Coordinates of C-alpha atoms in Angstrom, one line a residue:
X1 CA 68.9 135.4 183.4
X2 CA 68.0 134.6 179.5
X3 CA 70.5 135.7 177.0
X4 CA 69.3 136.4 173.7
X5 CA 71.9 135.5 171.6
X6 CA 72.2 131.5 173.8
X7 CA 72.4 129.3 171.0
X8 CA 69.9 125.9 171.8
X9 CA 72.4 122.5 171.0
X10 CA 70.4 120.1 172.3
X11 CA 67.6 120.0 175.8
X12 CA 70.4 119.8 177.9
X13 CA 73.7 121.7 175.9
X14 CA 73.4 125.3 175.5
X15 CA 76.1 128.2 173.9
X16 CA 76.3 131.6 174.5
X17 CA 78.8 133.9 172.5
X18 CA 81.6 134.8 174.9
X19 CA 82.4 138.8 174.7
X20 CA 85.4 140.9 176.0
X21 CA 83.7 141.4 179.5
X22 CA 84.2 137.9 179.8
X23 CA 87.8 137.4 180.3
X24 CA 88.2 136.5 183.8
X25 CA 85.4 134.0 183.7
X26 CA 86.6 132.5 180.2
X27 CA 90.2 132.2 182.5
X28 CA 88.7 131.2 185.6
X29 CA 87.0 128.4 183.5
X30 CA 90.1 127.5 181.7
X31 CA 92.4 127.2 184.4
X32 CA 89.6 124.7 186.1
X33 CA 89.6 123.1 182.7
X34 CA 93.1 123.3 180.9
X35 CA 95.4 122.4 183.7
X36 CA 94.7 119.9 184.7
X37 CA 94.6 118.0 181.5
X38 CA 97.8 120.0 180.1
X39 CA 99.9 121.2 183.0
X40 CA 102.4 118.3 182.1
X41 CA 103.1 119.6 178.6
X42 CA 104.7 122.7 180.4
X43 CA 108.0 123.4 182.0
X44 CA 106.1 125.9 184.5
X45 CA 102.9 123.9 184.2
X46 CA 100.6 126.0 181.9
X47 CA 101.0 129.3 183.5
X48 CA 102.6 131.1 180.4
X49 CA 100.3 129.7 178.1
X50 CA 97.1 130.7 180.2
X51 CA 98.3 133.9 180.4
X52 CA 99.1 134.3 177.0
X53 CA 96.1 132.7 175.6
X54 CA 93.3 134.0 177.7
X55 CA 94.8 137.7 178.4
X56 CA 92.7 140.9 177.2
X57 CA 95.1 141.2 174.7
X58 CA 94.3 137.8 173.3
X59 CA 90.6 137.6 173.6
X60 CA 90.2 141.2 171.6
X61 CA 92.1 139.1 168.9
X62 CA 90.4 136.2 169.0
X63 CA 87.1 138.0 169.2
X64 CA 87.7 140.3 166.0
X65 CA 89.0 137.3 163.7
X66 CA 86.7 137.1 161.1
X67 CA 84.1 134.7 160.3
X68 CA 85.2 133.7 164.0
X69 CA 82.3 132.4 166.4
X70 CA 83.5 131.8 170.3
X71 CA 81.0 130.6 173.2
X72 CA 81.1 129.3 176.4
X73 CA 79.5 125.7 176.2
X74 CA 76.5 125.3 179.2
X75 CA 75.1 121.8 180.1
X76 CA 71.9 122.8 181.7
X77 CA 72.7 125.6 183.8
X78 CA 76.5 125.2 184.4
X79 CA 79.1 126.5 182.1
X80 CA 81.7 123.7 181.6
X81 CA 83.6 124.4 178.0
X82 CA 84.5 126.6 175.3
X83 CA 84.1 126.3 171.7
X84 CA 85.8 128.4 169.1
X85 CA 84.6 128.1 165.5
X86 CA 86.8 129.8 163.0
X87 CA 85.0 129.3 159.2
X88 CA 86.6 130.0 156.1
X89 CA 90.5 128.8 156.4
X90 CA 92.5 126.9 154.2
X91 CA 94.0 123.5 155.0
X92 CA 97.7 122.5 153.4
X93 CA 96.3 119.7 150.4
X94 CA 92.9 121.2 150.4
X95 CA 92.7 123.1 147.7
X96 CA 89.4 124.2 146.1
X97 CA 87.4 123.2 149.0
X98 CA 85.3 125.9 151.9
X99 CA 87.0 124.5 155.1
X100 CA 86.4 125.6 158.6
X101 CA 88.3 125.0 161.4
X102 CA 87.3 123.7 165.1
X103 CA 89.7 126.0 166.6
X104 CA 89.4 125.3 170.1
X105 CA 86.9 122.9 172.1
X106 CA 87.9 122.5 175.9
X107 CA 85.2 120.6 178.5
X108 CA 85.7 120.0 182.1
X109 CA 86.7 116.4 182.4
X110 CA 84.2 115.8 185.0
X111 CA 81.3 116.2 182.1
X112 CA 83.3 113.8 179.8
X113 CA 81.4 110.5 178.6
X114 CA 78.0 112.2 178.9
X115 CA 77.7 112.9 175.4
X116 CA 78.8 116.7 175.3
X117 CA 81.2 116.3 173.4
X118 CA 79.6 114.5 170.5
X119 CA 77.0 116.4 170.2
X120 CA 78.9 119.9 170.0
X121 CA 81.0 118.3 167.2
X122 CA 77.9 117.4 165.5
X123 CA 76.4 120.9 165.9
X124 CA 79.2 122.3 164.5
X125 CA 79.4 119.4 161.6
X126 CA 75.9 120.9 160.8
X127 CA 76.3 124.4 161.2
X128 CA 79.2 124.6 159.0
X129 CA 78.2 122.6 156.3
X130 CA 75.0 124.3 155.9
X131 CA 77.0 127.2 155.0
X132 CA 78.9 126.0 152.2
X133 CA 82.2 123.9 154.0
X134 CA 82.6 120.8 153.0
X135 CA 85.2 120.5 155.6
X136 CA 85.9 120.6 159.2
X137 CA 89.4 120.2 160.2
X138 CA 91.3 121.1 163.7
X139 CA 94.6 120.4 165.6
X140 CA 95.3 117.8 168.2
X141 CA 98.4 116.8 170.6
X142 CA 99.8 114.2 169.5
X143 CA 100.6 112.5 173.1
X144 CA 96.5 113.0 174.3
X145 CA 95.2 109.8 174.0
X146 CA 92.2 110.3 174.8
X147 CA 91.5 113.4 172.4
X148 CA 92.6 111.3 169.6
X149 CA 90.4 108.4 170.4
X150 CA 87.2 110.4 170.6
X151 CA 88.0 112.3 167.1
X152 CA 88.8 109.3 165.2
X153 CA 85.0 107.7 167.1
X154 CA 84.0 110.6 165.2
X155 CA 85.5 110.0 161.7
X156 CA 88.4 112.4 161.8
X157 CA 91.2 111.2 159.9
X158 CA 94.7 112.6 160.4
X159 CA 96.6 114.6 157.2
X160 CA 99.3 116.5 158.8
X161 CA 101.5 116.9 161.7
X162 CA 103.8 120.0 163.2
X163 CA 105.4 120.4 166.0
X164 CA 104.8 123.6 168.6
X165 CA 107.3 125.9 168.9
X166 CA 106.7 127.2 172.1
X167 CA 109.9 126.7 174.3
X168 CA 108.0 125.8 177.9
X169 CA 107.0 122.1 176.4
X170 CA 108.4 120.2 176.4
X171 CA 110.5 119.2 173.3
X172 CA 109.0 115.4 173.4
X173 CA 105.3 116.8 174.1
X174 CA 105.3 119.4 171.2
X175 CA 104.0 117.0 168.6
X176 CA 100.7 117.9 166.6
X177 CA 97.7 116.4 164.4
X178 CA 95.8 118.0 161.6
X179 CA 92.8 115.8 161.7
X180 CA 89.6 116.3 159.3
X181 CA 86.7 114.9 158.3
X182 CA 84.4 115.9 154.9
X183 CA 81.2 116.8 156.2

């Protein structure tokens, strides 16, 4: 089926805008995706958080937060990710400045090291910038080595850290990175 509103990345990485009707696919897809990467952040091994994050409840929020673009993320005819663009939000120490943030970008690990991932945060490099942001920032764990190592490949720099404050991590996994790069 062709959806109108699929977004072209490249020949081979495609978007299309997630809407409410997509819930249990957008968790189905998640809990494919998500646990097994972050299960071992969580006392109960993610379940709280996938509930919490991908609930109705959740995605009506997420999907009415302005100046907010969410999509599932398609390499050729297989939907493997999400991305969630959020443009317009401020950054602590970057003042003066039209920022956006990478809110979320979550790809099956199976597709990793095929390029999918560089090429969305290109995409989204280009797509905010050509509306005005001189910025893209977003938020890493700390302990996920490999996340890190392919942000800084792509010239993110770290300026902040937090820690989460949800109780199920655990306390030594909580750790956080503002990373962001001037585009």
């Amino acid at each position: 089926m062709h959806n109108k509103n699929r977004i072209a990345v490249s020949k081979t990485v495609t978007l299309t805008p997630i809407s409410i009707n997509d819930r249990e696919k957008l968790f189905s897809l998640m809990t494919k995706i998500y646990l097994p990467e972050y299960s071992h952040l969580w006392f109960d091994a993610g379940n709280w958080y996938m509930n919490k994050i991908y609930s109705s409840v959740n995605l009506e929020r997420d999907l009415a937060t302005p100046n907010s673009s969410y999509y599932f993320v398609d390499y050729l005819s297989e939907t493997i990710g999400i991305l969630k663009l959020i443009e317009n939000v401020p950054l602590v120490g970057f003042k003066d400045q039209k920022l956006a943030k990478l809110d979320r970008i979550y790809l099956d690990p199976t597709f990793h090291s095929k390029g999918i991932g560089k090429t969305l945060i290109h995409w989204t490099e280009n797509r905010v910038a050509s509306s005005g942001h001189t910025i893209l920032w977003l938020e890493a764990i700390d302990t996920q080595e490999k996340a890190l190592a392919f942000y800084e490949k792509m010239d993110y720099k770290i300026c902040g850290t937090f820690k989460l404050e949800y109780e199920l991590i655990h306390p030594t996994l909580r750790g956080m990175y503002r990373m962001y790069k001037t585009i």
